[in-house]
Short mmCIF file of C-alpha atoms in Angstrom, two decimals:
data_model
loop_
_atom_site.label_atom_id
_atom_site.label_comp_id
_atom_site.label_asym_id
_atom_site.label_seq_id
_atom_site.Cartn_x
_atom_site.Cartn_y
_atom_site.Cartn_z
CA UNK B 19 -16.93 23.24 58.48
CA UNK B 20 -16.23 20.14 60.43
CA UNK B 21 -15.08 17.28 57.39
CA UNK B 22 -15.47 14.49 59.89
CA UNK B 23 -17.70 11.89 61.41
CA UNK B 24 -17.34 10.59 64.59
CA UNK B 25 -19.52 8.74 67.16
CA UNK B 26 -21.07 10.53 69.96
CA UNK B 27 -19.61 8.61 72.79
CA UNK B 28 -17.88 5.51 73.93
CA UNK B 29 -16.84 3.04 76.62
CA UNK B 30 -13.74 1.04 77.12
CA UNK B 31 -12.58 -0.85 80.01
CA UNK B 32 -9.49 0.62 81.96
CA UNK B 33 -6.30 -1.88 80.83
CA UNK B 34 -8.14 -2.71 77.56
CA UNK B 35 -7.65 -1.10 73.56
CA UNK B 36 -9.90 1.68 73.04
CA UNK B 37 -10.86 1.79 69.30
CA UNK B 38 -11.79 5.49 68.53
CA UNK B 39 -13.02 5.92 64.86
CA UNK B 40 -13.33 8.38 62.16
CA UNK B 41 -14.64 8.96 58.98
CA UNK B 42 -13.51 11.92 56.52
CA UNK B 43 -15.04 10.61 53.09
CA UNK B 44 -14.50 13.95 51.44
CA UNK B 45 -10.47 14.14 52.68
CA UNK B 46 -8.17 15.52 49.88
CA UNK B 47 -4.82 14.58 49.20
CA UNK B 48 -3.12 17.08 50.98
CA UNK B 49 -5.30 17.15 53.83
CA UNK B 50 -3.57 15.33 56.94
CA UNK B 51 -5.46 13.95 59.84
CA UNK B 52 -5.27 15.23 63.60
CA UNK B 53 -6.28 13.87 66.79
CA UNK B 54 -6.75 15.99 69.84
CA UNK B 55 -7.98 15.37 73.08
CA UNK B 56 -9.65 17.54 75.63
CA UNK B 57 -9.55 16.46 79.06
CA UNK B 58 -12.34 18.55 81.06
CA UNK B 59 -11.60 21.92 82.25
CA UNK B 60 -7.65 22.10 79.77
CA UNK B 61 -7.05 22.85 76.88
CA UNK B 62 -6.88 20.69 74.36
CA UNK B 63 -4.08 18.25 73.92
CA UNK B 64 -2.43 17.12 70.47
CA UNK B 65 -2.07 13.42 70.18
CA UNK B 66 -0.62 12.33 66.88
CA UNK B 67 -1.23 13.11 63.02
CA UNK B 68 -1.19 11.36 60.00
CA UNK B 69 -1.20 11.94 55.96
CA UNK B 70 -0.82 8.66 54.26
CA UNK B 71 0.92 6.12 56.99
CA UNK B 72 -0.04 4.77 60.07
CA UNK B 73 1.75 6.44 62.70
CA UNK B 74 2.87 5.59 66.31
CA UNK B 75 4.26 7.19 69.32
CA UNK B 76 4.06 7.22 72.62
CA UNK B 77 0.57 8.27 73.23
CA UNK B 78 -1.39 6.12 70.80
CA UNK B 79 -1.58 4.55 67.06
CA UNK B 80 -3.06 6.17 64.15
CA UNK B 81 -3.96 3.51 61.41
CA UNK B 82 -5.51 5.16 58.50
CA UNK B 83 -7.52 3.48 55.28
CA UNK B 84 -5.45 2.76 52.07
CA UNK B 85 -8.78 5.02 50.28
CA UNK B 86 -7.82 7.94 53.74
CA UNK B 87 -11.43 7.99 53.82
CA UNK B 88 -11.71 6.71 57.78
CA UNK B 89 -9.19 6.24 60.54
CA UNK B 90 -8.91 5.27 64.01
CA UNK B 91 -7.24 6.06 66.68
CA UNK B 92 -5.85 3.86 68.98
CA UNK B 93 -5.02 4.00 73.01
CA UNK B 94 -3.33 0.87 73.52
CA UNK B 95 -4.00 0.44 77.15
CA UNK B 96 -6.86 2.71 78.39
CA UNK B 97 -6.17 4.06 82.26
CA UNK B 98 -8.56 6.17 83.59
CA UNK B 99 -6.93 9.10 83.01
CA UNK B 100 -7.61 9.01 79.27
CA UNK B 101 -11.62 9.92 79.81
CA UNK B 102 -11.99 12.25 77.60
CA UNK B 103 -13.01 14.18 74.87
CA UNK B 104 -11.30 13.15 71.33
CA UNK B 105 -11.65 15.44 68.35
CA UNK B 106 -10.25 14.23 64.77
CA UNK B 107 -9.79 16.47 62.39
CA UNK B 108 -8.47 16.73 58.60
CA UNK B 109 -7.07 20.09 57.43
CA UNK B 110 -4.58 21.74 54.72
CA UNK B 111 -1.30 22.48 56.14
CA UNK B 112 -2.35 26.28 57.08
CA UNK B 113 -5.92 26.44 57.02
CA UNK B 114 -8.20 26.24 60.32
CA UNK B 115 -8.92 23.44 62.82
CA UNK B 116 -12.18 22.74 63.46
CA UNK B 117 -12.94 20.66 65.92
CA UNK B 118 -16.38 19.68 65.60
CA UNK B 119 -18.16 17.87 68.47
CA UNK B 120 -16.00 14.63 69.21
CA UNK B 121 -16.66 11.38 70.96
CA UNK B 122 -16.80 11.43 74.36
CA UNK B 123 -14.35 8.20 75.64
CA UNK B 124 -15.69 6.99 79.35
CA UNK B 125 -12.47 4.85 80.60
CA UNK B 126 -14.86 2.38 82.85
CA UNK B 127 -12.76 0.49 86.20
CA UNK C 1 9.80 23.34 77.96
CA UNK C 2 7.39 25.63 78.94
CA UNK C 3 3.71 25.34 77.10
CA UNK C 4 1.64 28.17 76.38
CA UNK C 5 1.23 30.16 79.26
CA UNK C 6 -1.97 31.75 79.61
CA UNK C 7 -2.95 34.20 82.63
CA UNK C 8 -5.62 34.73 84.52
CA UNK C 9 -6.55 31.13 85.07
CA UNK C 10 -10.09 32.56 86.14
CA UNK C 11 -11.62 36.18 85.98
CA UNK C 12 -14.76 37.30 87.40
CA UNK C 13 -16.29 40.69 86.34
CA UNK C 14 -19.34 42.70 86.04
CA UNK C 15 -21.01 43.75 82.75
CA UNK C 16 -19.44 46.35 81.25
CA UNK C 17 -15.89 46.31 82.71
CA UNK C 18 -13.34 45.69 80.88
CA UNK C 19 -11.26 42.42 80.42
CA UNK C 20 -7.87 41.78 79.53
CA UNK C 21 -6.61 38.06 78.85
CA UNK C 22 -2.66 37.12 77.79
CA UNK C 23 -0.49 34.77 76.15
CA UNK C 24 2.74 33.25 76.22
CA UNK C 25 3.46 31.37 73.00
CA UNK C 26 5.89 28.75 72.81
CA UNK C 27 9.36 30.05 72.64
CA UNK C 28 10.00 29.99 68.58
CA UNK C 29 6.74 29.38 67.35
CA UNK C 30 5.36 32.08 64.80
CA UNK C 31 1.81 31.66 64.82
CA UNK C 32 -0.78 32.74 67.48
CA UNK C 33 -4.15 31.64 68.13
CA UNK C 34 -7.17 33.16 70.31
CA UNK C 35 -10.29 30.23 70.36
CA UNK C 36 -13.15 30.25 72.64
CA UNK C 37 -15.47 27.73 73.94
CA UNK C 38 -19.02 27.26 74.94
CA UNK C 39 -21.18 24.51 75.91
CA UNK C 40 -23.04 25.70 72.58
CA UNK C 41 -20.69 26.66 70.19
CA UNK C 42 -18.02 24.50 71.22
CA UNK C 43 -14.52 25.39 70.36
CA UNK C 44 -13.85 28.41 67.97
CA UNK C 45 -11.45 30.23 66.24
CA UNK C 46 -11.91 34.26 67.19
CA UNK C 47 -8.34 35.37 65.48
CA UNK C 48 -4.83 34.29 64.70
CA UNK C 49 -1.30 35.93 64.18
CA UNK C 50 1.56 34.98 62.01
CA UNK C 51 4.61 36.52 62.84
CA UNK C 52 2.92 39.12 65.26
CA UNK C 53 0.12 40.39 62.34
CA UNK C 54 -3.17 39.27 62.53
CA UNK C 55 -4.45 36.92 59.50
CA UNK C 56 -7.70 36.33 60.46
CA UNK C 57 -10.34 38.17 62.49
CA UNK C 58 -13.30 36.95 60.93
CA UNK C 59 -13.82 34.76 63.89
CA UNK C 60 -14.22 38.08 66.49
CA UNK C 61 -17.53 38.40 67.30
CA UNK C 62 -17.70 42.33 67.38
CA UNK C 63 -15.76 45.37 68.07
CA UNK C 64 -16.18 44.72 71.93
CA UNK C 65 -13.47 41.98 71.20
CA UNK C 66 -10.10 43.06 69.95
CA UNK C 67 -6.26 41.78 69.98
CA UNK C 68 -3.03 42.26 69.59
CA UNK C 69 0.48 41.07 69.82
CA UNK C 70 3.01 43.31 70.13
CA UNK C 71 6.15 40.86 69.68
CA UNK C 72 6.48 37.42 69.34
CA UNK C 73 6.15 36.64 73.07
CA UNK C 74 3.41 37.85 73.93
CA UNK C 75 -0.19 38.47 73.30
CA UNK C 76 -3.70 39.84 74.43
CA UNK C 77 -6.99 39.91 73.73
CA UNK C 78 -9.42 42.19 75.26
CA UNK C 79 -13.11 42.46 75.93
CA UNK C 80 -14.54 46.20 76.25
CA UNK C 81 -17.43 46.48 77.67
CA UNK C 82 -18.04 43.02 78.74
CA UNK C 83 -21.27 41.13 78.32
CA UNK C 84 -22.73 38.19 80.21
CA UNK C 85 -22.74 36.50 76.65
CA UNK C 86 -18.91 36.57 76.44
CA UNK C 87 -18.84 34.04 79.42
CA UNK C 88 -16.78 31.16 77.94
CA UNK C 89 -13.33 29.19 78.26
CA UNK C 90 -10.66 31.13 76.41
CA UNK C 91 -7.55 29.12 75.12
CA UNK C 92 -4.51 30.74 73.16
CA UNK C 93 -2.50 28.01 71.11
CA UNK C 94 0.66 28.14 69.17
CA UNK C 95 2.03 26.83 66.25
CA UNK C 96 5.35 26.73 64.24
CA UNK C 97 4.54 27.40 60.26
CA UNK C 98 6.75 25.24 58.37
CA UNK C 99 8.61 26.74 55.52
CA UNK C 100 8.41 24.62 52.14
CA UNK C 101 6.63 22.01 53.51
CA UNK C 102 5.70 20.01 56.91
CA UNK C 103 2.59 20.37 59.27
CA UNK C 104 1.51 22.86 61.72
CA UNK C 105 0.72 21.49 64.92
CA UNK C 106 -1.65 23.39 67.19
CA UNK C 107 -0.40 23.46 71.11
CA UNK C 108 -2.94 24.75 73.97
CA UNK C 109 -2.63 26.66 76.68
CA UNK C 110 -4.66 25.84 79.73
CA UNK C 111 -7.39 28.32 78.93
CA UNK C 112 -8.76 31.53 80.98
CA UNK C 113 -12.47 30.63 82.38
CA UNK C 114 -14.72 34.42 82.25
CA UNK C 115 -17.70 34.91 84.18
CA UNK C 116 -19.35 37.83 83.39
CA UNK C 117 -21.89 38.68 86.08
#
């Protein structure tokens, strides 16, 4: 069962921050937070992951709540080529992902 | 590096043939993963491997489906007989199960697209 809330879709002009949130109300204190995108047609693509700390790298930020009950992710600079499909997810070291519905992210010229 | 490989990139078939999809994991990683998705189920988990024995089949739909992975390099799943229903994306991931600690990161292969006619 999909532990996460996320909005259905959003916009964000190409060069600009896109903003993509997430809430997981019921997380647990082992659970860690993923974020995976899924370009159309591939396979989904790992972006970053997060327990307690907000975490950086070369794709994007992930700044998570001091309570871990929401997060967002961040794309710093939005090109067109990051239209896609993001799925957050909070799991157990070893259990499942599952990846729920998403948002859809429209990266507008 | 080389990603998860996943072959064929597209298969067409009749009902009622058989189908055969394969996986490459990455080199070292110990746990395999068979999802498919739908436009109405979205993405799901049919069955996974660690270190080459199956964990989890509770995601197969029925005995049409089955799988296997014979070493650590390698993988199938097969569809006999084919339905229209089983039309879908197919992705295989991999993952690396940390000992004592650590996450488990997912990686996907580009998926096979079935068409069942």
């Amino acid at each position: 069962d999909a532990k996460t809330t996320q909005p259905t879709s959003m916009d964000c002009a190409e060069g600009r921050a896109a903003n993509l949130p997430c809430n997981h109300s019921t997380i647990s204190g082992n659970e860690y937070v993923y974020w995976y995108r899924q370009i159309h047609s591939q396979g989904p693509q790992y972006i970053i992951h997060g327990l307690k700390n907000n975490e950086t790298n070369e794709m994007a930020s992930l700044i998570i709540t001091e309570d871990r009950k929401s997060s967002t992710l961040i794309l710093p600079h939005a090109t067109l080529r990051d239209t896609a499909v993001y799925y957050c997810i909070v799991r157990v070291t070893g259990n499942q992902f599952y990846f729920g519905t998403g948002t859809s992210l429209t990266v507008i010229p | 590096d080389a990603g998860v490989i996943q072959s064929p990139r597209h298969e067409v078939t009749e009902m009622g043939q058989e189908v055969t999809l394969r996986c490459k994991p990455i080199s070292g990683h110990n746990s395999l993963f068979w999802y498919r998705q739908t436009m109405m189920r979205g993405l799901e988990l049919l069955i996974y491997f660690n270190n080459n024995v199956p964990i989890d089949d509770s995601g197969m739909p029925e005995d049409r489906f089955s799988a296997k992975m014979p070493n650590a390099s390698f993988s199938t799943l097969k569809i006999q007989p084919s339905e229209p229903r089983d039309s879908a994306v197919y992705f295989c991931a991999s993952s690396l199960n940390p000992l004592g600690g650590g996450t488990d990161t997912q990686y996907f292969g580009p998926g096979t697209r079935l068409t069942v006619l």
